[in-house]
Short mmCIF file of C-alpha atoms in Angstrom, two decimals:
data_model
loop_
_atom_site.label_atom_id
_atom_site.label_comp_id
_atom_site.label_asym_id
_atom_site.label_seq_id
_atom_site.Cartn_x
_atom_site.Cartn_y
_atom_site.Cartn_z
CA UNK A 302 -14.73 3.76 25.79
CA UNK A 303 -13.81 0.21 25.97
CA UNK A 304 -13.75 -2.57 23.58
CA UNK A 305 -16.29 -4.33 25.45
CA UNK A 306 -18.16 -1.20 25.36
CA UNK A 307 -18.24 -0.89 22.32
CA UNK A 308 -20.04 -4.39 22.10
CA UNK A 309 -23.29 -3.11 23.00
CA UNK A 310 -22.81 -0.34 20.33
CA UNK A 311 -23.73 0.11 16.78
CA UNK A 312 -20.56 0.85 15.20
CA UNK A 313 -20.13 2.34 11.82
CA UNK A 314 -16.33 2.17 9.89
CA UNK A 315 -16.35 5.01 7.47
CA UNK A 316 -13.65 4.55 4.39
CA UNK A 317 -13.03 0.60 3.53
CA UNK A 318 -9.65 1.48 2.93
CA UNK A 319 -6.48 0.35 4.08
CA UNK A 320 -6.88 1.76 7.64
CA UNK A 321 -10.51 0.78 7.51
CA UNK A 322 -10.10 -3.14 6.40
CA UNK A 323 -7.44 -2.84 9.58
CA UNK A 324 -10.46 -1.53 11.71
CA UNK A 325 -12.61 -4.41 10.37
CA UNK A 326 -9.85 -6.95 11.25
CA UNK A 327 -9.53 -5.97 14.35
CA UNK A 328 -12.98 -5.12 15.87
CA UNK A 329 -14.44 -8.65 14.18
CA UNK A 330 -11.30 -10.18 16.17
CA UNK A 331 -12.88 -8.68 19.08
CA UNK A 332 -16.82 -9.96 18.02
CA UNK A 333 -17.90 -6.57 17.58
CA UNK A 334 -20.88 -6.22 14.64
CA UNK A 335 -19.97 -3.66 12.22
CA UNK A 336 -21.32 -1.71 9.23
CA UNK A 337 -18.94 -0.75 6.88
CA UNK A 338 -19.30 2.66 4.96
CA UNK A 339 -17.56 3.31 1.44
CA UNK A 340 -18.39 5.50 -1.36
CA UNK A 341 -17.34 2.78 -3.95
CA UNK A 342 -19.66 -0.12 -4.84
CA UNK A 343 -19.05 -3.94 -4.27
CA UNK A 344 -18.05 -4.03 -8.43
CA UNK A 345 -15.30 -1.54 -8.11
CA UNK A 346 -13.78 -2.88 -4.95
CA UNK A 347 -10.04 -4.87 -5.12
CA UNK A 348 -9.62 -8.54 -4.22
CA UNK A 349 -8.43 -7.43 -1.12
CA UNK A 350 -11.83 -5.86 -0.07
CA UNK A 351 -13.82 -8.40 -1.50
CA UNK A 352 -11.72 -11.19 0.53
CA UNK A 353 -12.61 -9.37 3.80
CA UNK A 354 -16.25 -8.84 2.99
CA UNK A 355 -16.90 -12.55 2.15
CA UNK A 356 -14.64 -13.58 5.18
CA UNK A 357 -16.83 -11.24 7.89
CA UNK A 358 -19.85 -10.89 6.97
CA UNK A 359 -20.65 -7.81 7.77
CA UNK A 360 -23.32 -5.08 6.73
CA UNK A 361 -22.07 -2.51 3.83
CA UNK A 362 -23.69 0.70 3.02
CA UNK A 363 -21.84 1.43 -0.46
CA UNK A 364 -22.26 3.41 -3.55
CA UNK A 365 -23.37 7.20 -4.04
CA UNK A 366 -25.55 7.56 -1.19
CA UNK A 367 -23.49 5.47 1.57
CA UNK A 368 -23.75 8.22 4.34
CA UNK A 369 -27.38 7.66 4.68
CA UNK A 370 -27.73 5.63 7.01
CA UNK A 371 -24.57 7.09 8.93
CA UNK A 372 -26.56 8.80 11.74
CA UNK A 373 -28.04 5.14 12.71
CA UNK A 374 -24.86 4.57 14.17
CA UNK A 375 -23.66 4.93 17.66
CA UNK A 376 -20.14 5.29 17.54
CA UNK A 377 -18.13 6.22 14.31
CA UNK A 378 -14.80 5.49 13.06
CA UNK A 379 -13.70 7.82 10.84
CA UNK A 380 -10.55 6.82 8.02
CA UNK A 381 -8.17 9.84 7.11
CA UNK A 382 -8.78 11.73 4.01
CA UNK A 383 -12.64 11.59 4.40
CA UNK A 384 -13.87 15.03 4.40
CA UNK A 385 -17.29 14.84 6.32
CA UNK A 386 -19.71 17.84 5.05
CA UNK A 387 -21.19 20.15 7.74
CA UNK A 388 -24.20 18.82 7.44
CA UNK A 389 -23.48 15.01 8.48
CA UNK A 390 -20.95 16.70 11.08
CA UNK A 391 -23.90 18.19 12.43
CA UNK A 392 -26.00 15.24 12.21
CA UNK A 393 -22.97 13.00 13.96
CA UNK A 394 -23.18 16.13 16.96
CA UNK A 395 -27.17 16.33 17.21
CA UNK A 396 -27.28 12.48 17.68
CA UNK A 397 -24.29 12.78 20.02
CA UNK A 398 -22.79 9.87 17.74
CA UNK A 399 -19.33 9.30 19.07
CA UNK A 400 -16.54 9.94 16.26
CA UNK A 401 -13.28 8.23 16.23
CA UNK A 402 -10.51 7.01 14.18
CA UNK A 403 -7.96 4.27 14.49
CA UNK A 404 -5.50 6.10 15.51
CA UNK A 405 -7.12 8.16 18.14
CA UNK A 406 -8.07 4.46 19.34
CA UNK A 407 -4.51 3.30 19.09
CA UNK A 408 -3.48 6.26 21.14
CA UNK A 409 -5.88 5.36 24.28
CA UNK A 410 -5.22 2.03 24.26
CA UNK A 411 -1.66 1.49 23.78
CA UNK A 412 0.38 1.17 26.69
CA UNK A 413 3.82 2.05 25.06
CA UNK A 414 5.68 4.97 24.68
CA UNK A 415 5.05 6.74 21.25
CA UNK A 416 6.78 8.77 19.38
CA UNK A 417 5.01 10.28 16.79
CA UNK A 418 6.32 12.46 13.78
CA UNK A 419 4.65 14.73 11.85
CA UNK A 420 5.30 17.24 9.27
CA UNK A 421 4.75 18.22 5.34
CA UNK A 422 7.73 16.22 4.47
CA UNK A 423 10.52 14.19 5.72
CA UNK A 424 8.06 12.56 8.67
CA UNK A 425 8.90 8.49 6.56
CA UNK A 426 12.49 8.93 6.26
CA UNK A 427 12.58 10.20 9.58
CA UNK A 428 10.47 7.28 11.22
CA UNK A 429 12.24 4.80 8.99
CA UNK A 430 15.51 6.51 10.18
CA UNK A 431 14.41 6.41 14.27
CA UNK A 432 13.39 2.78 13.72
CA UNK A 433 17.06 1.52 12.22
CA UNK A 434 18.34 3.27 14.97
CA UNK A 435 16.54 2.06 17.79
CA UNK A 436 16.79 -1.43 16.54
CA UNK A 437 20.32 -1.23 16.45
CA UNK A 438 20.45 0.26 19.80
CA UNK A 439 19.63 -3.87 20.65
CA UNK A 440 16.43 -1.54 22.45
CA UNK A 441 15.48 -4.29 25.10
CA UNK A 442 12.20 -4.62 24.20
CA UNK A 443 9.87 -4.48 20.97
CA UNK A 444 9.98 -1.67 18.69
CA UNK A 445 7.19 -1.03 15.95
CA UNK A 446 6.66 1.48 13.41
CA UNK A 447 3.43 1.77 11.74
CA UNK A 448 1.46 4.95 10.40
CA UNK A 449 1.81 5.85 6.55
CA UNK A 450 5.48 3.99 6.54
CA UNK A 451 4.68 0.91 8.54
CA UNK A 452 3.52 -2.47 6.84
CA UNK A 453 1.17 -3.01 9.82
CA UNK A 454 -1.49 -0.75 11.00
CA UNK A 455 -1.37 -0.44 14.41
CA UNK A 456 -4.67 -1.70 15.35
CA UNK A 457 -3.05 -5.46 13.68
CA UNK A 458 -0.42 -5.55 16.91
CA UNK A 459 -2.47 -2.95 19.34
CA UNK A 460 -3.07 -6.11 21.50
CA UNK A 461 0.35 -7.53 21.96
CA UNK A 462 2.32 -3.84 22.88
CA UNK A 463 3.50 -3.96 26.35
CA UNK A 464 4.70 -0.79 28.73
CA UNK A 465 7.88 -1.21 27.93
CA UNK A 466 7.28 -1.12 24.09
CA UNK A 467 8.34 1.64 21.55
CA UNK A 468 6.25 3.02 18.74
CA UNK A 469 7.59 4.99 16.32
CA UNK A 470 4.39 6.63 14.62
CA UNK A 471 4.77 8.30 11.41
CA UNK A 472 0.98 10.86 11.66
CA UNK A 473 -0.05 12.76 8.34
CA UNK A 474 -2.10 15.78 9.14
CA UNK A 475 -5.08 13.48 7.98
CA UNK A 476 -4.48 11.44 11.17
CA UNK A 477 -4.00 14.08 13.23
CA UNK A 478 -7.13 16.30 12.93
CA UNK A 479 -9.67 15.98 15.51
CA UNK A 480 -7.11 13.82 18.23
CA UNK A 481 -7.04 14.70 21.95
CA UNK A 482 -4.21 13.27 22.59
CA UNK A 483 -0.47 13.99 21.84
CA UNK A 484 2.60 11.31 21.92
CA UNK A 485 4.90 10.66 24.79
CA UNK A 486 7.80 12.65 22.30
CA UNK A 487 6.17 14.41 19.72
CA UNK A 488 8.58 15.44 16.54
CA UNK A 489 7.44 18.17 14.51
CA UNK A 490 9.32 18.26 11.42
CA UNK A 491 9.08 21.12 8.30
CA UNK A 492 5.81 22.54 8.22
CA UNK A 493 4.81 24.23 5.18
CA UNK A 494 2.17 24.24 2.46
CA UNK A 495 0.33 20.98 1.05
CA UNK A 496 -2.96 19.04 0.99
CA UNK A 497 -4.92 22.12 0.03
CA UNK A 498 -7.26 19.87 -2.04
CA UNK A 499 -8.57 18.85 1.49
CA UNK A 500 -8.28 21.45 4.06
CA UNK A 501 -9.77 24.46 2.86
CA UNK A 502 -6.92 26.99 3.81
CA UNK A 503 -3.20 27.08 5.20
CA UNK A 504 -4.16 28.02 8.39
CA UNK A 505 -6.39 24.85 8.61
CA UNK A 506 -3.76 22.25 7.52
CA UNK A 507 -1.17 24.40 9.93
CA UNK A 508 -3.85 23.30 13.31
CA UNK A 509 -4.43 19.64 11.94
CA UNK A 510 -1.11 19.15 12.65
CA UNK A 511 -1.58 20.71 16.26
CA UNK A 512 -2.05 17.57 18.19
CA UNK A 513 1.46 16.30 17.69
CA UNK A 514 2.48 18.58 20.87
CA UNK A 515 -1.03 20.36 22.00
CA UNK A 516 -2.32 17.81 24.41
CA UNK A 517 1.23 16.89 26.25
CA UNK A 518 2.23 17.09 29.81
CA UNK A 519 5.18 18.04 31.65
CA UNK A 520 6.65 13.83 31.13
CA UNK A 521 6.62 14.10 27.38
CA UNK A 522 9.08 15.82 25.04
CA UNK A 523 8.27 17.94 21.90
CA UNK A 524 11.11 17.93 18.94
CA UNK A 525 10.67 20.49 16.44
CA UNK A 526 11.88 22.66 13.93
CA UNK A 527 12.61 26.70 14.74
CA UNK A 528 13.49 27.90 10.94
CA UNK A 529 10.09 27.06 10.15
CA UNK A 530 7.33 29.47 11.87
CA UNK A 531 4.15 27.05 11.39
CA UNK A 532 6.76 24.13 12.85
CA UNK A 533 7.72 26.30 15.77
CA UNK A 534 4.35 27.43 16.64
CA UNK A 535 3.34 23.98 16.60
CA UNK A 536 6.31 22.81 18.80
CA UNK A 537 5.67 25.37 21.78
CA UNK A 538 1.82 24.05 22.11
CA UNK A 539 1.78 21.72 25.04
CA UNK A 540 3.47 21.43 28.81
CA UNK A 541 5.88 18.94 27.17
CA UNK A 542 9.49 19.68 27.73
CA UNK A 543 11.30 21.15 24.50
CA UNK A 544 14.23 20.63 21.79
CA UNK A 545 14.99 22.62 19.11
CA UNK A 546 16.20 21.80 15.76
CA UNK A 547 17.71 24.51 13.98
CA UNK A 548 20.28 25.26 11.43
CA UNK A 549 20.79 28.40 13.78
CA UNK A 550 23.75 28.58 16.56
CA UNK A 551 20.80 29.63 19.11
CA UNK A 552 20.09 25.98 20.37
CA UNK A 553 20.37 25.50 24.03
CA UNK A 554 18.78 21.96 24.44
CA UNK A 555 18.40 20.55 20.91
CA UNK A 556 20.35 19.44 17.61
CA UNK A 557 21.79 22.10 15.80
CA UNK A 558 22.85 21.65 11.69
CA UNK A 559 25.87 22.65 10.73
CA UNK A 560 25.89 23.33 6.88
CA UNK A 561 29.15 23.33 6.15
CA UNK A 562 30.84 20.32 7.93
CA UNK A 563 27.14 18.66 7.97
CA UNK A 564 27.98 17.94 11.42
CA UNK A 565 24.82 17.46 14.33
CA UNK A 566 25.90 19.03 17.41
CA UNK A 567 22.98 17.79 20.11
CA UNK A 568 22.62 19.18 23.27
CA UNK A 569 20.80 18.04 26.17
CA UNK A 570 20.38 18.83 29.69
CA UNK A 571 23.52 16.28 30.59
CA UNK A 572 25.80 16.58 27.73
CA UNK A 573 26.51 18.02 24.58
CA UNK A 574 27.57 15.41 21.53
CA UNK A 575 28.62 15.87 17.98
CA UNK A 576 27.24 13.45 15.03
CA UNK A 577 29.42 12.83 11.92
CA UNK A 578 26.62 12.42 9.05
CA UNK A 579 29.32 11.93 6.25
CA UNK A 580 29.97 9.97 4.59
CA UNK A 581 26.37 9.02 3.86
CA UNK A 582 24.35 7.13 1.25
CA UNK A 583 21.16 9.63 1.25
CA UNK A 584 21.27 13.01 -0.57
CA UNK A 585 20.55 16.41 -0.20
CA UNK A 586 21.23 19.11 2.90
CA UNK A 587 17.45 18.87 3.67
CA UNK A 588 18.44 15.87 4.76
CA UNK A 589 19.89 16.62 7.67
CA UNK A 590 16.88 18.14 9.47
CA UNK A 591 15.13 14.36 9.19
CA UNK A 592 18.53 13.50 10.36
CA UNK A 593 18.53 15.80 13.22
CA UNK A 594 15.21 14.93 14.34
CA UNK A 595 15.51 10.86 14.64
CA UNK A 596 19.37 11.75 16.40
CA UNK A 597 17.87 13.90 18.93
CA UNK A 598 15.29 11.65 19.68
CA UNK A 599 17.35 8.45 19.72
CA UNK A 600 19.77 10.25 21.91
CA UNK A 601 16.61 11.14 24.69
CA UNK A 602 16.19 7.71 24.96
CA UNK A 603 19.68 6.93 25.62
CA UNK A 604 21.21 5.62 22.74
CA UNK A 605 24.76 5.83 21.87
CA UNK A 606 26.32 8.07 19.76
CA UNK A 607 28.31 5.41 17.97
CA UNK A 608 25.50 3.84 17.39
CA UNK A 609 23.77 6.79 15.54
CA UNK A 610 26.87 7.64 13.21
CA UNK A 611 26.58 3.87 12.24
CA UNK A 612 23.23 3.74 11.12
CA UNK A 613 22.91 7.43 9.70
CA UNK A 614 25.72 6.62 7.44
CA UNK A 615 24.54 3.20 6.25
CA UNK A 616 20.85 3.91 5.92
CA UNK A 617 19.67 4.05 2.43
CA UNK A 618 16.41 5.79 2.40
CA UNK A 619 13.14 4.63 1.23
CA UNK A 620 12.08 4.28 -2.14
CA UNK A 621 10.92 6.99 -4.37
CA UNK A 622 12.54 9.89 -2.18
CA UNK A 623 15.44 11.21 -4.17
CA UNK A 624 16.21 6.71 -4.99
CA UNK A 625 18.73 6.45 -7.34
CA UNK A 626 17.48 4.74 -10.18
CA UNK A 627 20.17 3.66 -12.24
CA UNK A 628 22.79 4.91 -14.13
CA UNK A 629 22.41 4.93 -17.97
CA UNK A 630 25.42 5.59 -20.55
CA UNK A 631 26.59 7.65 -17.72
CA UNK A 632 23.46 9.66 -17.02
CA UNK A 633 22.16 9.18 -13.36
CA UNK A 634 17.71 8.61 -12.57
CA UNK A 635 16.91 9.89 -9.42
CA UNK A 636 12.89 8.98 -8.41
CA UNK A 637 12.02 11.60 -6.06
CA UNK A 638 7.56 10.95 -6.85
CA UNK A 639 6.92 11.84 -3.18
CA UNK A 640 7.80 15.45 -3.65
CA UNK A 641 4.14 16.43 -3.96
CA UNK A 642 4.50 19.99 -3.30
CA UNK A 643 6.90 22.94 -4.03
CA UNK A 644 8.99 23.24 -1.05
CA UNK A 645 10.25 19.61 -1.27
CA UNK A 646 10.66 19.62 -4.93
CA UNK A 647 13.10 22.63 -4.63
CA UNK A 648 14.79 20.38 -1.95
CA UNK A 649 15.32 17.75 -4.29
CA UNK A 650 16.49 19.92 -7.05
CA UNK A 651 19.06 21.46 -5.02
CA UNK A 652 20.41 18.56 -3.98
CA UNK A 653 22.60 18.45 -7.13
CA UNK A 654 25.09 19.97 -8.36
CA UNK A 655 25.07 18.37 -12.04
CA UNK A 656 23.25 19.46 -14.84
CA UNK A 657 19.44 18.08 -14.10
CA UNK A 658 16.58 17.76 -15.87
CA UNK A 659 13.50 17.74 -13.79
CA UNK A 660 10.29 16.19 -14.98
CA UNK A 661 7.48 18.21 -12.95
CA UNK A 662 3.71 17.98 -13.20
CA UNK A 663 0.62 15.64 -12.05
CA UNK A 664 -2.56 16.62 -10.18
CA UNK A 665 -3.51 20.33 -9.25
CA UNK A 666 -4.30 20.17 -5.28
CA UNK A 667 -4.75 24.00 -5.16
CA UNK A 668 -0.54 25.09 -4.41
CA UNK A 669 1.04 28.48 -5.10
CA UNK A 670 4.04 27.79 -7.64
CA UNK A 671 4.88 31.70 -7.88
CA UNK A 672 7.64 31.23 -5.62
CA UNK A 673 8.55 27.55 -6.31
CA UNK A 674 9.00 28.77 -10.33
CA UNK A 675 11.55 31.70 -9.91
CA UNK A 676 13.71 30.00 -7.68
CA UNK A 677 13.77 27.26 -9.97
CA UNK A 678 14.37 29.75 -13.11
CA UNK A 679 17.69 31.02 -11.27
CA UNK A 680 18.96 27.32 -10.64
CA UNK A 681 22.31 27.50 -11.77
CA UNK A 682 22.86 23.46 -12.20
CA UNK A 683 18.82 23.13 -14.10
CA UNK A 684 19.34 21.74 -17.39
CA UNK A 685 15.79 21.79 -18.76
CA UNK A 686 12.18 21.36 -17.92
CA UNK A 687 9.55 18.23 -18.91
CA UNK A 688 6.23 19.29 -17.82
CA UNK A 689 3.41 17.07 -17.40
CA UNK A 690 0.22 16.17 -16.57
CA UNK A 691 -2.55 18.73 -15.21
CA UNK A 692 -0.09 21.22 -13.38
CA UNK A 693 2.21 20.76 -15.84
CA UNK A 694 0.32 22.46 -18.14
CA UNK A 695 -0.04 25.38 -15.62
CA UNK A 696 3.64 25.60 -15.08
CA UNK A 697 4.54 25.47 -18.57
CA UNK A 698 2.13 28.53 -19.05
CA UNK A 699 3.84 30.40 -16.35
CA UNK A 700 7.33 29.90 -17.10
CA UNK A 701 6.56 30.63 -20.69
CA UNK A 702 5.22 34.22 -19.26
CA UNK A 703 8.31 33.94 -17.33
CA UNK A 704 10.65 33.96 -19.67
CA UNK A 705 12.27 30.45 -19.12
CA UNK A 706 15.99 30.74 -21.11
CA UNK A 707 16.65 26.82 -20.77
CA UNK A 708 14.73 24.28 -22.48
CA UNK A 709 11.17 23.54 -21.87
CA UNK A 710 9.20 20.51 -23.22
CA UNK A 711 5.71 19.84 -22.79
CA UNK A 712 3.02 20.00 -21.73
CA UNK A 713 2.53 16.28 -22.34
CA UNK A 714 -0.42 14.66 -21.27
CA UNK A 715 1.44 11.56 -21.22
CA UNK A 716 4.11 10.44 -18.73
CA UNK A 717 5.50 7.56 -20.96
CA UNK A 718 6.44 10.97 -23.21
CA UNK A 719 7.48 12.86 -20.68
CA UNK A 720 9.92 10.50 -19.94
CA UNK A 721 11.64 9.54 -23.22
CA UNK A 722 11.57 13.71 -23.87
CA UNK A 723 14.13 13.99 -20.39
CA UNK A 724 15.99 11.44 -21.89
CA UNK A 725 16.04 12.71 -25.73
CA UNK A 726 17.83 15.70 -24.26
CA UNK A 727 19.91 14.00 -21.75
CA UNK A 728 23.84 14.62 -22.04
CA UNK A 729 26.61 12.46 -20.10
CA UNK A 730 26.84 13.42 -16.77
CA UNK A 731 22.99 14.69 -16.58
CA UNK A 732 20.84 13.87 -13.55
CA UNK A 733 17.05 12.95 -14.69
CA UNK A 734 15.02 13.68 -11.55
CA UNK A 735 11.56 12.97 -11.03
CA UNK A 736 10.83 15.79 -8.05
CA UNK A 737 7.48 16.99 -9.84
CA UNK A 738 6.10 19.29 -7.21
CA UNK A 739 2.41 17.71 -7.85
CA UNK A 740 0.68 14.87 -6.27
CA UNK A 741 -0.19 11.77 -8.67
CA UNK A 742 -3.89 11.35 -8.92
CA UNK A 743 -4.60 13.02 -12.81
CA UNK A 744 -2.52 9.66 -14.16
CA UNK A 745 -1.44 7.15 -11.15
CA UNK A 746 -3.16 6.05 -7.75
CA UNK A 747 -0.44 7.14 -5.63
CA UNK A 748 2.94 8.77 -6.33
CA UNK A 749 4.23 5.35 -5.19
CA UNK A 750 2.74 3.61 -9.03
CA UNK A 751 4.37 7.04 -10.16
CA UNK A 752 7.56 6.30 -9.23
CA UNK A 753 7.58 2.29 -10.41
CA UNK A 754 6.20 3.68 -13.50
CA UNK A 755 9.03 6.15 -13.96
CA UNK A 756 11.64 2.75 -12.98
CA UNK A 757 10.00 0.93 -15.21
CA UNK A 758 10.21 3.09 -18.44
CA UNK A 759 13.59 3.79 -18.10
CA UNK A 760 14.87 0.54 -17.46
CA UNK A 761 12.70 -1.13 -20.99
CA UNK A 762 13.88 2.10 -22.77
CA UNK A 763 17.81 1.10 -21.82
CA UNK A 764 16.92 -3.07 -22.62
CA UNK A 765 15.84 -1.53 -26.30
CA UNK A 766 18.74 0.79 -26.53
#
C-alpha cells in the first residue's frame, strides 16, 4: 500500500503515544484524515498530545471504550505495547481491516540499508555504539538512528532517506511482532527472559523477536549471538548470510570475545582483524558482546579498524546503563535503572569487583528470580541488599527463606528510603548500584524518571551533608 492509497482509506492510529503522535505528524503531512485511538481521555493527556490534537484536527475515540469503533476502520496502525484481545483481532481479520505499524511502514518504504538490532538487552548501547562508529567512519552519506534510542522516529525523516543512506534501527520485541520483513543486516544480540507482563509465555517473546533475521535473503547479513540458544535459533532463521558472535574459539566468520585480554578477534570472508577494547570508559565484560556486535557490523561495511579501537575506547555509554553517578566521600553511584530483568542485573553486579550494595526492586512483570537470587547470594564482592518496591518485597521474602548472611534492608515501599538506607550502610570504597532487576512502573513512568530520581537524591543528600 501506498501513501496515496491510503488517501482513499479510513485510517485508524491505535496508541497516541510517542510513536503514534509521530504517525499523526506524518500522515497529516501527507493530507491523510485520521482517527486517533487511545485508552486515556482528553483530561489526562500531556501538553504534548493536547498541542497535536488542537494543531490537526483530527477525530479521537478516547476513554474506556475507545476500541469501539475500531472495526470502522480500513487500515490500522497499530503502536507497540498494545496488546489487542482475540476478539478485536478477530474483528480486524473478519473485516479484512489491514493492520500495520510504523515501523513495518518504515521498513517498506525506506530505501536505505537498515540495520536493525534486537535483543533483551544491550540492543541501545549497541545502536548508539554502531552509530559513533559509522559517523566517524566520515560514512559518505547520511546516517540515522532512530527506534527506542533515536530522538526521531523514523516516520519524522522517512521522506528525506536516500539509497545510499544508513539506518541503524534499534527494534524491541514490541516492534518486531507481526513484521514481514527483516533488515538488510539483522543483529541479534542476548536473548533471554523479559516482558512477560505482555507476551503470555517465553516461547512467545522468543518468536516476536523472529523477524530480525526470518524474512532475509541471500544479500542481507544476520549477526548474532551462539552462547545464547533463543539468540542462535533466532540468528539461523532466514537465507541471509551469517556471523557469529561468541565467547567460544569455534567462530569461522564472526567476532570472537576473548575474556581474558578483552580482545575482538573478527573474521570475515577476506581477512581476519583483532580489536583492542582497553582501555575503555564503559564497564562490565557483558560489554563486550554489544561491543562485538556494532565491530562486526561496522567492519561488513568496510570500516577501518583504527577507526573502531578509537571510538570503542572513547564512547561513554548512555545514561542510566551502569552511568557513573558520582563519587561521594569516596563511595562510587553507579545508575544501572535499565536492568529490568535478572540476567542483566547479574551483569551489572558482576561488573565490580568492590564491595556493592545493590538497590533491587520495582514492578512485578511475571520473571523467575530463583536463579537470579542464588547467584547473587554467592557474590563474593555483594555488600548488602536494599529491596524495594513491589518485587522487592518478593525478593526480600525469598532471600529471607534463603538464608541471606549479608545485610538486607527493606522492603521499603519508598525509593527516597531505599536510597538513604544504601547509603546509611555505605563504607569508603563501596559501589551503590542501582541494577534492580524490575521494571519501573509500581513508582516511576519509565526506568529513565527512575534513574534521574536515583541522581537526584543522591546528589541533594551530598549538598546537605
Amino acid at each position: 500500500m501506498t501513501i496515496n492509497e491510503l488517501k482513499s482509506k479510513k485510517v485508524g492510529v491505535l496508541g497516541f503515544g510517542h510513536e503514534g503522535q509521530a504517525l499523526v505528524r506524518y500522515l497529516s503531512k501527507h493530507q491523510i484524515p485520521i482517527n486517533v485511538f487511545d485508552k486515556k481521555t482528553q483530561s489526562e493527556m500531556n501538553a504534548n498530545q493536547l498541542s497535536i490534537i488542537a494543531e490537526h484536527k483530527f477525530q479521537t475515540f478516547l476513554g474506556e471504550n475507545y476500541l469501539d469503533n475500531l472495526g470502522e476502520m480500513e487500515v490500522v496502525f497499530k503502536s507497540p505495547g498494545i496488546n489487542l484481545s482475540d476478539q478485536i483481532k478477530q474483528t480486524l481479520k473478519e473485516k479484512e481491516i489491514f493492520l500495520t505499524s510504523q515501523t513495518a511502514w518504515f521498513f517498506k518504504h525506506c530505501p536505505s540499508k537498515i540495520i536493525g538490532i534486537t535483543g533483551t538487552k544491550g540492543k541501545g548501547t549497541t545502536s548508539s555504539l554502531l552509530f559513533e562508529i559509522l559517523k566517524a567512519s566520515q560514512f559518505p552519506h547520511k546516517v540515522y538512528i532512530t527506534g527506542n534510542i533515536g530522538k526521531d522516529s523514523p516516520l519524522d525523516f522517512l521522506d528525506q532517506t536516500t539509497p545510499e543512506d544508513l539506518i541503524v534501527f534499534e527494534l524491541s520485541s514490541f516492534q518486531l511482532e507481526g513484521l514481514q520483513q527483516s533488515p538488510n543486516i539483522g543483529i541479534c544480540l542476548m536473548v533471554t527472559e523479559d516482558h512477560l507482563d505482555y507476551h503470555p509465555d517465553l516461547e512467545s517473546y522468543h518468536k516476536a523477536k523472529e523477524a530480525i533475521t526470518k524474512f532475509q535473503t541471500e544479500n542481507d547479513i544476520a549477526i548474532y549471538n551462539i552462547d545464547y540458544l533463543a539468540s542462535k535459533h533466532i540468528g539461523e532463521l532466514g537465507d541471509g548470510k551469517k556471523y557469529e558472535i561468541s565467547k567460544s574459539d569455534a567462530i569461522s566468520l564472526g567476532a570472537r570475545i576473548d575474556l581474558q585480554t578483552e580482545q575482538i578477534v573478527i573474521t570475515t570472508e577476506s581477512s581476519q582483524i583483532s580489536i583492542e577494547t582497553k582501555p575503555r570508559i564503559i564497564r562490565g565484560k557483558h560489554n563486550l558482546e554489544n561491543i562485538a556486535a556494532a565491530s562486526l557490523a561496522a567492519t561488513l561495511l568496510g570500516v577501518d579498524s583504527k577507526i573502531l579501537t578509537h571510538t570503542i575506547q572513547s564512547f561513554s555509554g548512555l545514561p542510566h546503563r551502569l552511568e557513573l553517578v558520582g563519587e561521594f566521600h569516596n563511595v562510587k553511584f553507579y545508575d544501572d535503572s535499565i536492568a529490568t530483568n535478572p540476567d542483566t542485573a547479574l551483569a551489572g553486579l558482576t561488573s565490580f569487583t568492590e564491595p556493592v550494595i545493590l538497590l533491587l526492586g520495582g514492578a512485578n512483570k511475571g520473571l523467575d528470580y530463583t536463579n537470579f537470587l542464588t547467584q547473587v547470594s554467592q557474590s563474593q564482592n555483594l555488600k548488602a541488599i536494599i529491596c524495594f518496591g513491589q518485587v522487592g518485597e518478593l525478593l526480600f521474602s525469598a532471600l529471607t527463606k534463603l538464608g541471606f548472611q549479608k545485610t538486607l534492608n527493606g522492603p521499603f515501599m519508598s525509593f527516597d528510603e531505599a536510597v538513604k538506607s544504601a547509603i546509611s550502610i555505605s563504607d569508603t570504597g563501596d559501589i551503590i548500584l542501582l541494577s534492580p532487576a524490575a521494571t519501573s512502573f509500581d513508582m516511576f513512568n519509565s526506568y529513565a524518571e527512575r534513574g534521574d530520581a536515583f541522581k537526584e537524591l543522591i546528589r541533594s543528600h551530598y549538598a546537605q551533608n
